Coordinates of C-alpha atoms in Angstrom, one line a residue:
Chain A
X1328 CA 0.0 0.0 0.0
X1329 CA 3.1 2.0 0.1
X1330 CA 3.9 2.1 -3.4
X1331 CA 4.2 5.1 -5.0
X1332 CA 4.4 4.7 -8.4
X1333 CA 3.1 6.9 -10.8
X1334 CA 2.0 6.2 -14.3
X1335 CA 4.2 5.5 -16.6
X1336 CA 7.3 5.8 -13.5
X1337 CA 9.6 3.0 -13.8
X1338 CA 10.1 0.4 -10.9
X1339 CA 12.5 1.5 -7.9
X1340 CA 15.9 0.0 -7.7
X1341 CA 15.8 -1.5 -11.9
X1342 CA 17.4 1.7 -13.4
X1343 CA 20.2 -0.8 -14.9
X1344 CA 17.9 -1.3 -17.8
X1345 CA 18.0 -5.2 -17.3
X1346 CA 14.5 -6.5 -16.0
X1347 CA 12.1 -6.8 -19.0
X1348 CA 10.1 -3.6 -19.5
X1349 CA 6.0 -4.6 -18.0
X1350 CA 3.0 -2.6 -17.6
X1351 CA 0.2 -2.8 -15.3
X1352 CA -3.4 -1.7 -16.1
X1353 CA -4.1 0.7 -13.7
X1354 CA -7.2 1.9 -14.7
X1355 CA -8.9 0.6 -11.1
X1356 CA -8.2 -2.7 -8.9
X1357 CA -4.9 -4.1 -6.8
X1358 CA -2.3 -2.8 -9.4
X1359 CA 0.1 -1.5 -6.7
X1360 CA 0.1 -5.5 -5.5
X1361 CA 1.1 -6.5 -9.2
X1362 CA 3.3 -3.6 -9.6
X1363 CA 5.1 -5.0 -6.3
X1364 CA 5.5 -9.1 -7.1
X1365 CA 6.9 -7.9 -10.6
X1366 CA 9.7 -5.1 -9.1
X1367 CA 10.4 -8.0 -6.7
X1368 CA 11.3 -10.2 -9.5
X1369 CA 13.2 -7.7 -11.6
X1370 CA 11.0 -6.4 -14.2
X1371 CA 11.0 -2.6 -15.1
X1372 CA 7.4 -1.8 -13.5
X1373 CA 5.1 1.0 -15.0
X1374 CA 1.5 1.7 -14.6
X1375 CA -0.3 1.8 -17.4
X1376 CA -4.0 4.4 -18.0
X1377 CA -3.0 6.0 -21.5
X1378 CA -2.3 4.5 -24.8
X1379 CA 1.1 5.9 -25.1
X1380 CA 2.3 4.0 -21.6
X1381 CA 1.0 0.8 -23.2
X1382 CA 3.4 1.3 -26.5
X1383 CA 6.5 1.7 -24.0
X1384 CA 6.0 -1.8 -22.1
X1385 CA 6.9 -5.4 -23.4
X1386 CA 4.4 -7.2 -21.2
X1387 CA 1.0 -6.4 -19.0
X1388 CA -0.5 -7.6 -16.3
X1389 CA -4.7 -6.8 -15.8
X1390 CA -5.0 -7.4 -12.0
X1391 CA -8.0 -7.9 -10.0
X1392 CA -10.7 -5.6 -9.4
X1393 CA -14.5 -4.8 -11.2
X1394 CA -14.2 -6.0 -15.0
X1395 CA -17.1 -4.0 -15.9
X1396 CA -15.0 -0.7 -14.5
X1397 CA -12.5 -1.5 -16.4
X1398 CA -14.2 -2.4 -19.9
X1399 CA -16.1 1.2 -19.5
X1400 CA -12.8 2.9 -18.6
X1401 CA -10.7 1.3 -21.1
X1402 CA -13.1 1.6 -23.6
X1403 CA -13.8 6.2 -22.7
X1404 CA -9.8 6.3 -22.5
X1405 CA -8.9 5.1 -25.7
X1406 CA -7.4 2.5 -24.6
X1407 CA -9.8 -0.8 -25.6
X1408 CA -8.9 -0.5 -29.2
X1409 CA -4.6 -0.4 -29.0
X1410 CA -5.2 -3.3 -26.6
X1411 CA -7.0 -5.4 -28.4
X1412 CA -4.5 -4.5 -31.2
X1413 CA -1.4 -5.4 -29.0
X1414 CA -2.8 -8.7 -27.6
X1415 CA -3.4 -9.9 -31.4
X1416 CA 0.2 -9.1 -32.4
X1417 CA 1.5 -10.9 -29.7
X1418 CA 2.1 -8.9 -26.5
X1419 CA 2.0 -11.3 -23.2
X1420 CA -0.4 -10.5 -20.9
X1421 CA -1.5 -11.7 -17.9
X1422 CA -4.6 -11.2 -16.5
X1423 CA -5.9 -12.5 -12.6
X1424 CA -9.8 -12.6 -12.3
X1425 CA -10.9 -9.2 -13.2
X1426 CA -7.9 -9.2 -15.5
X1427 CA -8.5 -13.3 -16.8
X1428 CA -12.5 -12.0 -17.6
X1429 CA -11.3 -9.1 -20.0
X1430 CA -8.7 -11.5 -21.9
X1431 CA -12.1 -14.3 -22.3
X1432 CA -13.5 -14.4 -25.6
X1433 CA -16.4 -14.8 -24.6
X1434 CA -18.3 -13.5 -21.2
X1435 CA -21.1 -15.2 -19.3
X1436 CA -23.0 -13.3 -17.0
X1437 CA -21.9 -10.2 -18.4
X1438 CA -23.8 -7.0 -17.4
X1439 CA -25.5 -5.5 -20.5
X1440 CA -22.9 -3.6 -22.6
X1441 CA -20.1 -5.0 -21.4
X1442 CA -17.3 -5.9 -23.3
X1443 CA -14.0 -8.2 -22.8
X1444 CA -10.8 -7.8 -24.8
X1445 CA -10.5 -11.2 -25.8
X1446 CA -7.2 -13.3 -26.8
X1447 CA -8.2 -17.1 -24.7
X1448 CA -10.2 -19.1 -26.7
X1449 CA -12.4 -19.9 -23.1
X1450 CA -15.7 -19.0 -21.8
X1451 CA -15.6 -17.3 -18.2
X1452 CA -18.5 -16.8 -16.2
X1453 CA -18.4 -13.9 -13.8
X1454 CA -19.2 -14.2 -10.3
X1455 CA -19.2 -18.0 -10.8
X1456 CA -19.2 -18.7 -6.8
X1457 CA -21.8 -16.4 -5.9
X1458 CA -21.5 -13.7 -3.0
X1459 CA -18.4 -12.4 -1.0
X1460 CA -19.8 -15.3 1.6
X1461 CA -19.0 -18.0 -0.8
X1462 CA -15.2 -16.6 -1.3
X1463 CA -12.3 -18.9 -0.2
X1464 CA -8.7 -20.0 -0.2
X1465 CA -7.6 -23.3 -1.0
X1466 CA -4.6 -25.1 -2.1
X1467 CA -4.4 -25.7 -6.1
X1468 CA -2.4 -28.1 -8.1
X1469 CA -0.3 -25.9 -10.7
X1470 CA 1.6 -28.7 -12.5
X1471 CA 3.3 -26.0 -14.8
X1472 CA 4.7 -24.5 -12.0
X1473 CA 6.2 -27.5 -10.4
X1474 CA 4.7 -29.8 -7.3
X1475 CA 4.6 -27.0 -4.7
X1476 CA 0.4 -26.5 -4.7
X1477 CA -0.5 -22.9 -5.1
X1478 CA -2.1 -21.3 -2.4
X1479 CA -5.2 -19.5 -4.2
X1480 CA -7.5 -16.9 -2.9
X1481 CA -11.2 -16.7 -4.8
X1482 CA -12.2 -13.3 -4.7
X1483 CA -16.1 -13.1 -6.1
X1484 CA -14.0 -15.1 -8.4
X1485 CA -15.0 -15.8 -12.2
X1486 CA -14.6 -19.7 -13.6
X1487 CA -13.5 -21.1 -17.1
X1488 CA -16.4 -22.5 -18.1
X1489 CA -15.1 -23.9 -21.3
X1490 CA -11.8 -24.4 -22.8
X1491 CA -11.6 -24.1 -26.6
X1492 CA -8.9 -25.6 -28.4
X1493 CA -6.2 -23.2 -28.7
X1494 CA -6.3 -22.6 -24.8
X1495 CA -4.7 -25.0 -22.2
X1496 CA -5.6 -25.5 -18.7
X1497 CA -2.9 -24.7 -15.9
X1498 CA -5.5 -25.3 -13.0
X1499 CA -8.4 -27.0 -11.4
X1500 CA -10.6 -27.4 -8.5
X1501 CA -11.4 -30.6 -6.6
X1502 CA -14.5 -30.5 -8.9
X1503 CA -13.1 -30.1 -12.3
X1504 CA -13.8 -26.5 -13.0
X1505 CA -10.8 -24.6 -14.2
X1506 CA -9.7 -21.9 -12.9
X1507 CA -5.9 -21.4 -14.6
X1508 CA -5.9 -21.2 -18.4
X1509 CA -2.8 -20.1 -20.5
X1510 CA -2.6 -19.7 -24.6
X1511 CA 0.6 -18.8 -26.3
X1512 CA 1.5 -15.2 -24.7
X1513 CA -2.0 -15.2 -22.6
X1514 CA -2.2 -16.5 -18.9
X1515 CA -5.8 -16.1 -17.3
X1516 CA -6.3 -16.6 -13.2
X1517 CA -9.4 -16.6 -11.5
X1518 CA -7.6 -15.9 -8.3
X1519 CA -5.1 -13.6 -7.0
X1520 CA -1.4 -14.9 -6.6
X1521 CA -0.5 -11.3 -6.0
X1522 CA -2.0 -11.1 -2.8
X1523 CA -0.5 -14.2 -1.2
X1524 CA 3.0 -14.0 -1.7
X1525 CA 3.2 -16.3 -4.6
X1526 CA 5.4 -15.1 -7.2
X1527 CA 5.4 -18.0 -9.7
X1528 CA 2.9 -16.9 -11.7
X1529 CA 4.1 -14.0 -12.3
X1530 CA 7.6 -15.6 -12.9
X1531 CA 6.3 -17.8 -15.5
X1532 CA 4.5 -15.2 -16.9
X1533 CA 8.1 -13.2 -17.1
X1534 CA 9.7 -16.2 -19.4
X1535 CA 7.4 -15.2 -22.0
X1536 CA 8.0 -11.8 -21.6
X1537 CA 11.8 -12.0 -21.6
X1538 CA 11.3 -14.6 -24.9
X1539 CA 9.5 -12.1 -27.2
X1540 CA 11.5 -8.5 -25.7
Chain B
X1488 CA -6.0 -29.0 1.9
X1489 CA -8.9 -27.5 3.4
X1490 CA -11.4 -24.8 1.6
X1491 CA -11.6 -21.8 3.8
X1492 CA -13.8 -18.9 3.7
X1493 CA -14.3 -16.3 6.1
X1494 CA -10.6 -15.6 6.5
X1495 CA -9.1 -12.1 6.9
X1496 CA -7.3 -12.9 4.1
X1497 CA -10.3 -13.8 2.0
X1498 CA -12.4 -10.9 3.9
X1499 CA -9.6 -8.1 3.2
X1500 CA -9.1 -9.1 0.2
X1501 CA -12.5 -7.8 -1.7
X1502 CA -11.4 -4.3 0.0
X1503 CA -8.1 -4.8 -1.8
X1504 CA -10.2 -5.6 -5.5
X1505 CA -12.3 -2.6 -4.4
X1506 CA -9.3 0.1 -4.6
X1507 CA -9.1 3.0 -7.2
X1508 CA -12.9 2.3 -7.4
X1509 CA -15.8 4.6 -6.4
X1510 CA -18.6 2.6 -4.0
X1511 CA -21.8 4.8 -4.4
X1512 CA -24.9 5.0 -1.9
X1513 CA -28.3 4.1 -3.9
X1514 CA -32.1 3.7 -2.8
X1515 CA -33.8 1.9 -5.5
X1516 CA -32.6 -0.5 -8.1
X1517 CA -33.1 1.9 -10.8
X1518 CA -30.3 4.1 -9.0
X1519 CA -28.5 0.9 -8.5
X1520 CA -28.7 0.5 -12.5
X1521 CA -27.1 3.6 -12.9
X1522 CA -24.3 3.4 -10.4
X1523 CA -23.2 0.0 -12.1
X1524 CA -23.7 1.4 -15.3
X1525 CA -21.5 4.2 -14.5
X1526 CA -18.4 2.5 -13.1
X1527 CA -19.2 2.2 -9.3
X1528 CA -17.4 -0.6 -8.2
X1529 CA -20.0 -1.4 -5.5
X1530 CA -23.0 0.0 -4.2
X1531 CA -24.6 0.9 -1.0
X1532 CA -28.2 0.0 -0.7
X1533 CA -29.9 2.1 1.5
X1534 CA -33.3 3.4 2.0
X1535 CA -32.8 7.2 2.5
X1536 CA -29.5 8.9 1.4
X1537 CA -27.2 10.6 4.9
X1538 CA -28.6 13.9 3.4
X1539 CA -32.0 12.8 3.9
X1540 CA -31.8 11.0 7.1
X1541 CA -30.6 14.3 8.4
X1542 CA -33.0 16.4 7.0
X1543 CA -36.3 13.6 8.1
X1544 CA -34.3 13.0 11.7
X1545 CA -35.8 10.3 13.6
X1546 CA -34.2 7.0 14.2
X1547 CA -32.0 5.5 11.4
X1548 CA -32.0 1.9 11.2
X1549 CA -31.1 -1.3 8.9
X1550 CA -32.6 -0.9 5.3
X1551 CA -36.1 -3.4 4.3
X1552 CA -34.8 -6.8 3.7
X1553 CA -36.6 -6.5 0.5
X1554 CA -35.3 -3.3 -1.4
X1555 CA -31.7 -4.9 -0.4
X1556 CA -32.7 -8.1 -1.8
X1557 CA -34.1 -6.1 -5.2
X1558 CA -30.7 -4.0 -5.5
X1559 CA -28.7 -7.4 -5.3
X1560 CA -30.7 -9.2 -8.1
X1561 CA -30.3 -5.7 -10.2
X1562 CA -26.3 -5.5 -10.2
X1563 CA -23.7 -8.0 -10.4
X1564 CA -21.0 -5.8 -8.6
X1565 CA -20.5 -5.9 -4.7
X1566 CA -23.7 -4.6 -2.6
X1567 CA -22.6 -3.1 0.8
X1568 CA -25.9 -2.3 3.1
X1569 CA -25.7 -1.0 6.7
X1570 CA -25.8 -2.2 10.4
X1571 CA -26.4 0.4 13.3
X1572 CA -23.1 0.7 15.7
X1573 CA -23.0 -2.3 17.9
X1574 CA -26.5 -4.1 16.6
X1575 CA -25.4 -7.6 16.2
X1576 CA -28.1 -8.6 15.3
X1577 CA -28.4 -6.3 12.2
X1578 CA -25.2 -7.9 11.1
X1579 CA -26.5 -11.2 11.3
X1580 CA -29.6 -10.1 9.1
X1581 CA -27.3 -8.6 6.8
X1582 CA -25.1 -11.6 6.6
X1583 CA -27.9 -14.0 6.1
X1584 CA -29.8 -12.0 3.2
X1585 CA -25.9 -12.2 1.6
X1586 CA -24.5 -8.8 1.1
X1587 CA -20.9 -8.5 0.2
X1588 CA -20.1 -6.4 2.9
X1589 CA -21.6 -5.0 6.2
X1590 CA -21.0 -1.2 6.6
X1591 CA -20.9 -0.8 10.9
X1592 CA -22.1 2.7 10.3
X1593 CA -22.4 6.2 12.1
X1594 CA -25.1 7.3 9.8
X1595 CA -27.5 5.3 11.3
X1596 CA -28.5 5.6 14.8
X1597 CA -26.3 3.9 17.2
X1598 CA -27.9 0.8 19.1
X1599 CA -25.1 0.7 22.2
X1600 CA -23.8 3.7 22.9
X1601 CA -20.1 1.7 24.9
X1602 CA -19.7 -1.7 22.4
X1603 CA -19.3 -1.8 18.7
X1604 CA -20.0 -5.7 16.8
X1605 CA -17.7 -8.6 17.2
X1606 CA -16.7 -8.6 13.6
X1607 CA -15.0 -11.3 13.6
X1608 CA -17.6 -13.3 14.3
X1609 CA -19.0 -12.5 11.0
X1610 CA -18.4 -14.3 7.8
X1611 CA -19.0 -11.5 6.0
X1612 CA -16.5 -8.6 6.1
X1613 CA -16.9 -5.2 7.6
X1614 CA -15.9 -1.8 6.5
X1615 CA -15.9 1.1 9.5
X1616 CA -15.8 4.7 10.5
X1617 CA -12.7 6.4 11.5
X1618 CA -11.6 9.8 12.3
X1619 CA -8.2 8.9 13.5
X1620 CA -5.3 6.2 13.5
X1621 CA -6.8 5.1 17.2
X1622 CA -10.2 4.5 16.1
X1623 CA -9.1 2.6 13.1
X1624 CA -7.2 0.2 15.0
X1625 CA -9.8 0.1 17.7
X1626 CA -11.8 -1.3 14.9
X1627 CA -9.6 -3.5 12.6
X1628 CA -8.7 -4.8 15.9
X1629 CA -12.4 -6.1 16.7
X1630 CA -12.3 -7.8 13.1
X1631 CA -13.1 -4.7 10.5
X1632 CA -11.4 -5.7 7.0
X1633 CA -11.6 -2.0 5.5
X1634 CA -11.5 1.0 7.0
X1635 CA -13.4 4.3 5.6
X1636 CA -12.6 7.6 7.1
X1637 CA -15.7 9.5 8.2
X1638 CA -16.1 12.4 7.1
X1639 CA -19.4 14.1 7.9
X1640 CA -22.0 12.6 5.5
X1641 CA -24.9 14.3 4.0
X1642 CA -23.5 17.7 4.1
X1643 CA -21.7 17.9 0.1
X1644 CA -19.1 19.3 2.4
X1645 CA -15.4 17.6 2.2
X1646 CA -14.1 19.5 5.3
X1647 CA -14.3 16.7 7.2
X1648 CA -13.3 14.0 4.8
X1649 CA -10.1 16.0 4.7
X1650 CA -9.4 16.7 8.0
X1651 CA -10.3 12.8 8.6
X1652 CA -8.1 11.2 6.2
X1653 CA -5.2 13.9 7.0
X1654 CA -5.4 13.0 10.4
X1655 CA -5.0 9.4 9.6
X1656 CA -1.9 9.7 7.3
X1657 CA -0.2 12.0 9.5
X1658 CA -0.8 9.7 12.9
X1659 CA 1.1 6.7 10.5
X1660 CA 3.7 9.0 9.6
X1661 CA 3.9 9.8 13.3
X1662 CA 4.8 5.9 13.9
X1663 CA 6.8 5.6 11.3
X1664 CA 9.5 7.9 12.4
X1665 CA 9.3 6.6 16.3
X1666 CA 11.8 4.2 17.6
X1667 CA 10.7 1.1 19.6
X1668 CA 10.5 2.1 22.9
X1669 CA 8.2 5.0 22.2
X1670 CA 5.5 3.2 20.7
X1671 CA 4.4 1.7 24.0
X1672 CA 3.3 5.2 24.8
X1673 CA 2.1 5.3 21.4
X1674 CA -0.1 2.7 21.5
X1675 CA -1.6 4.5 25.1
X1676 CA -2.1 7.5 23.5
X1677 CA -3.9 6.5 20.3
X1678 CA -5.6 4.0 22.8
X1679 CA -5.1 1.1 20.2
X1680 CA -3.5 -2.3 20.5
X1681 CA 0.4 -2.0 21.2
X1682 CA 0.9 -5.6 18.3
X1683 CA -1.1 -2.8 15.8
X1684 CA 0.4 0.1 16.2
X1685 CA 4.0 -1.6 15.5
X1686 CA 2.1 -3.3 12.3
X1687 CA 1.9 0.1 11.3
X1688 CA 5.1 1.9 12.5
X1689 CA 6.9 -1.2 10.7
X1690 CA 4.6 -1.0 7.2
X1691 CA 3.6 2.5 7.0
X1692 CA 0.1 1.4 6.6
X1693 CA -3.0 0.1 7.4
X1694 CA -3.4 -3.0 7.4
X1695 CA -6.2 -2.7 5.7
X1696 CA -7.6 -0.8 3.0
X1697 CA -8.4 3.0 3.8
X1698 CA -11.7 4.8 2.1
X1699 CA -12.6 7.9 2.2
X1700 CA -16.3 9.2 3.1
X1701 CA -18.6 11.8 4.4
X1702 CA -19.2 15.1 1.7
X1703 CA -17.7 13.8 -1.5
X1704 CA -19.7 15.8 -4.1
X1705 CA -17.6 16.5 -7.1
X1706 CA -15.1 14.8 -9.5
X1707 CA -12.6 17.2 -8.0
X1708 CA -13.4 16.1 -4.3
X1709 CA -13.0 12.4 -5.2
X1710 CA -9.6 13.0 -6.6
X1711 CA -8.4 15.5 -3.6
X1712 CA -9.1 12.3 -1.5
X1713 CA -6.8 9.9 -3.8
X1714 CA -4.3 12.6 -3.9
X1715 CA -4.3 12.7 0.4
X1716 CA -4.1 8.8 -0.1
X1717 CA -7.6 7.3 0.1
X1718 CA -7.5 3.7 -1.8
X1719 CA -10.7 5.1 -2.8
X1720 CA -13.9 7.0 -2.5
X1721 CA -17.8 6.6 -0.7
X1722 CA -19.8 9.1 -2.7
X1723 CA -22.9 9.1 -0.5
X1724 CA -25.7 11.9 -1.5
X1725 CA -23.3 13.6 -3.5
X1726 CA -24.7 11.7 -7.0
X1727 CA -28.1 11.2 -6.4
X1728 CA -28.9 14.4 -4.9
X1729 CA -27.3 16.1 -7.7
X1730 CA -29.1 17.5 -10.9
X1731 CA -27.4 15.2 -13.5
X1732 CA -26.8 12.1 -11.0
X1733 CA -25.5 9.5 -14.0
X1734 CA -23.3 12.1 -15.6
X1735 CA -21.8 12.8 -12.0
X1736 CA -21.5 9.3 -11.3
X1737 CA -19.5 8.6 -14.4
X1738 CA -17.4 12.0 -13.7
X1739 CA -16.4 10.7 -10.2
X1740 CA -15.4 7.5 -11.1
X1741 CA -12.9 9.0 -13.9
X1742 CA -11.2 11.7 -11.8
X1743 CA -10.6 9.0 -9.3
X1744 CA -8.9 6.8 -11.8
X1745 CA -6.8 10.1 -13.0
X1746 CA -6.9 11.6 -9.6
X1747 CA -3.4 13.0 -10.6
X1748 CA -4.0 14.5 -14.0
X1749 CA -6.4 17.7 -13.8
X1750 CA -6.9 17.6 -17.1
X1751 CA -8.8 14.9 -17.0
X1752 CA -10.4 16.3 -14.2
X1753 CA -11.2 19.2 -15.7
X1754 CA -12.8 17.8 -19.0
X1755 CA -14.9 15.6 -16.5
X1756 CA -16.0 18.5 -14.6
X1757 CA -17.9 19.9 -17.5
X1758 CA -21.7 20.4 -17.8
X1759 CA -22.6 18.5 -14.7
X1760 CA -25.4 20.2 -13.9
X1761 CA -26.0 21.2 -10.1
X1762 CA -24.0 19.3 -7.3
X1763 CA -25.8 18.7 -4.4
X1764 CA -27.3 21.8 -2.5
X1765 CA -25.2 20.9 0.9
X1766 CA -24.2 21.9 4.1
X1767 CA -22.1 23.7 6.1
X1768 CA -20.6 21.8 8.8
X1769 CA -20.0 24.3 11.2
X1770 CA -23.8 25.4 10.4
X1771 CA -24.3 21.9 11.9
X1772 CA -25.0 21.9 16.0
X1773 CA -23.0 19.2 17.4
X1774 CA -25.8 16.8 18.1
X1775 CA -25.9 16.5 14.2
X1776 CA -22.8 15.7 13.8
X1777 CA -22.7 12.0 12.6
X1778 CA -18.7 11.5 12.4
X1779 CA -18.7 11.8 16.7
X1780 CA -21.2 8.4 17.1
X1781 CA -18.8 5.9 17.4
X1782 CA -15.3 6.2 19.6

């Protein structure tokens, strides 16, 4: 909560120019939590609300927070469009739950209006748990990220309802439903590693950043 | 590999998803509508806005099961309602019809004037009141995930959101500098527990996420609040008391993502129409004033 980065600032402590250049939509949600896990691994952090700030960055994490905030800001800032644009020509990005529902193709229990990004070839369904009563944490196999289970928090969390076939799934529940997808450049969560101290997602979502920089 | 919910971490963590966001009061559904419609990132569902509990008086309690019920099925972001200060019972009420979160709340009237709610007894998380670093301990420390600092709602004056959240900021930067040994005396003074006050000497925070509330009526007010370092804003009467409330919804919500840029905030300012008429707080005899229930 101490953070105090500033759009477009770079991360404290990375002026060497080493760490792989990464944005974080800032537009509403935990950003600063992102913007922390990702200085801590090395990465070049900015915060990204304009069009210009997303050209400078390599990568972008969409954190967690209200999708439908985000579509409508994204979409009055200019932003939507040279977002869309960058995910089709390649830029990794990861999203966790608010961020995983704007990188779905396809929304389920959207409100009326609202519009995702796109990029995974899933189907998410917002709110799939129910209220804030029904939120939880749980331990998760993550076999892409070695046998240490992941220690996930479900925050009025969205599910992957369905998983097309250019997506993979990284995670389930004890029930089968995923909740980890990943395609090419694109990793989806619908909980929040950056709230628990777990930093491999964001590592893993780093190799693919340093791959195409 | 248990399944937990209910835990601070799960309970503190929707406060956390909440941040940058605007959480707007609303009466009806319709309003409701509008609030998601206009990037509120929760709503409040009430059944008379602060301004108008202050102007009708009388006894402020819980909202009709029913018109919280209707403003749940009509959004799918977080609803928020209200319990009276120290009505346990409230809470439980509130629990069971399944809000998001339970607002403890000074604008409605208090139901025991020495104990507030054992919130952690709750599944459901709380946000409070606070005027100062002491009372927001007092209450993370009987279980509140989210702090909002009070302000004096109903008035569409910010006097006393600023003077609130000041207070708070400047109390942490108070720890911060302290060495070990005085935060014993700390801890007596601010008359908070001595294992949270070195929490926040050590962090330079809360440890939880810190609102703003009470007078917010413009786009500019929202992002004076960010800019004194609120995680975000409670816009209470300010919308829907106003003369254009979805246009000012959808203003506030912008100038608190580009709190920093005032040329943002400028171009939202534009052709809003009439903010909310307001008050004065020192107009306001001291019985009135909501921000002194709760201690």
């Amino acid at each position: 909560m101490t953070t105090t980065l500033r759009s477009g600032s770079a991360g404290a402590g990375h002026e060497d120019g080493g760490g792989p250049r990464v944005g974080v939509l800032a537009l509403q949600g935990d950003f600063r939590e992102h913007a922390r896990v990702l200085a801590g691994l090395g990465a070049r952090v900015s915060l990204v609300r304009r069009p210009e700030e997303l050209a400078a960055v390599d990568g972008l994490v969409i954190p967690g927070g209200e999708s439908t905030v985000m579509d409508k800001l994204s979409r009055t800032f200019g932003l939507a469009d040279p977002l869309k644009s960058a995910i089709s020509e390649g830029l990794p990005v990861y999203g966790t739950c608010a961020g995983l529902i704007m990188l779905a193709d396809t929304l389920l229990d959207a409100i009326p209006d609202q519009q995702s990004l796109g990029g995974l070839d899933v189907v998410v369904r917002r709110n799939a748990f129910g209220s804030q009563n029904q939120s939880f944490e749980t331990e998760l196999d993550v076999p892409a990220l070695g046998a240490e289970p992941v220690h996930a928090v479900f925050i009025r969390g969205p599910v992957v309802e369905s998983v097309g076939p250019g997506a993979t799934p990284l995670a389930a529940l004890a029930d089968g439903r995923v909740v980890a997808v990943e395609q090419e450049h694109l990793i989806g969560t619908s909980f929040h590693p950056e709230i628990t101290g777990e930093y491999r997602f964001h590592a893993y979502f780093l190799d693919k950043v340093r791959s195409r920089a | 590999m248990g399944t937990e919910t209910g835990s601070s971490r799960v309970k503190r963590g929707l406060a956390e998803m909440l941040k940058g966001g605007v959480i707007m009061d609303v009466v009806t559904p319709e309003q409701a509508r509008i609030a998601e419609d206009a990037g509120a990132v929760a709503v409040m569902a009430l059944e008379r806005v602060p301004a108008d509990i202050r102007a009708q008086g009388g006894v402020a309690r819980m909202s009709d099961p029913d018109l919280i019920e209707a403003i749940i099925a009509e959004v799918s972001i977080p609803v928020m309602a209200k319990a009276r200060i120290g009505h346990f019972v409230e809470a439980q009420v509130l629990q069971a019809l399944d809000v998001d979160y339970i607002d403890e709340s000074e604008v409605l009237s208090p139901a025991d004037y020495v104990n507030h709610i054992d919130k952690w007894a709750f599944n459901t998380p709380f946000v409070c009141g606070a005027t100062n670093l002491g009372e927001a301990l007092r209450r993370i420390n009987e279980g509140a995930a989210m702090i909002r600092s009070k302000g004096e709602a109903g008035t569409g004056d910010v006097s006393e959101a600023t003077k609130h959240i000041r207070k708070i900021t400047s109390e942490i930067n108070m720890l911060r500098s302290m060495t070990k040994d005085e935060l014993y005396v700390a801890a007596k003074e601010l008359q908070a527990p001595y294992d949270l006050v070195v929490e926040v000497a050590e962090t330079g925070a809360l440890p939880v996420v810190l609102f703003t509330a009470g007078g917010v009526a413009t786009p500019a007010d929202a992002a004076m609040m960010m800019q004194l370092g609120a995680d975000g804003v409670f816009v209470g009467s300010g919308i829907f008391k106003s003369g254009n409330p979805q246009a000012r919804a959808a203003a506030v919500v912008k100038a608190t993502t580009f709190y920093d840029d005032p040329s943002v905030i400028a171009e939202v300012s534009r052709g809003l129409g009439e903010a909310m008429v307001g008050i004065n707080v020192g107009d306001l005899a001291a019985p009135h004033r909501l921000a002194e229930r709760g201690w």
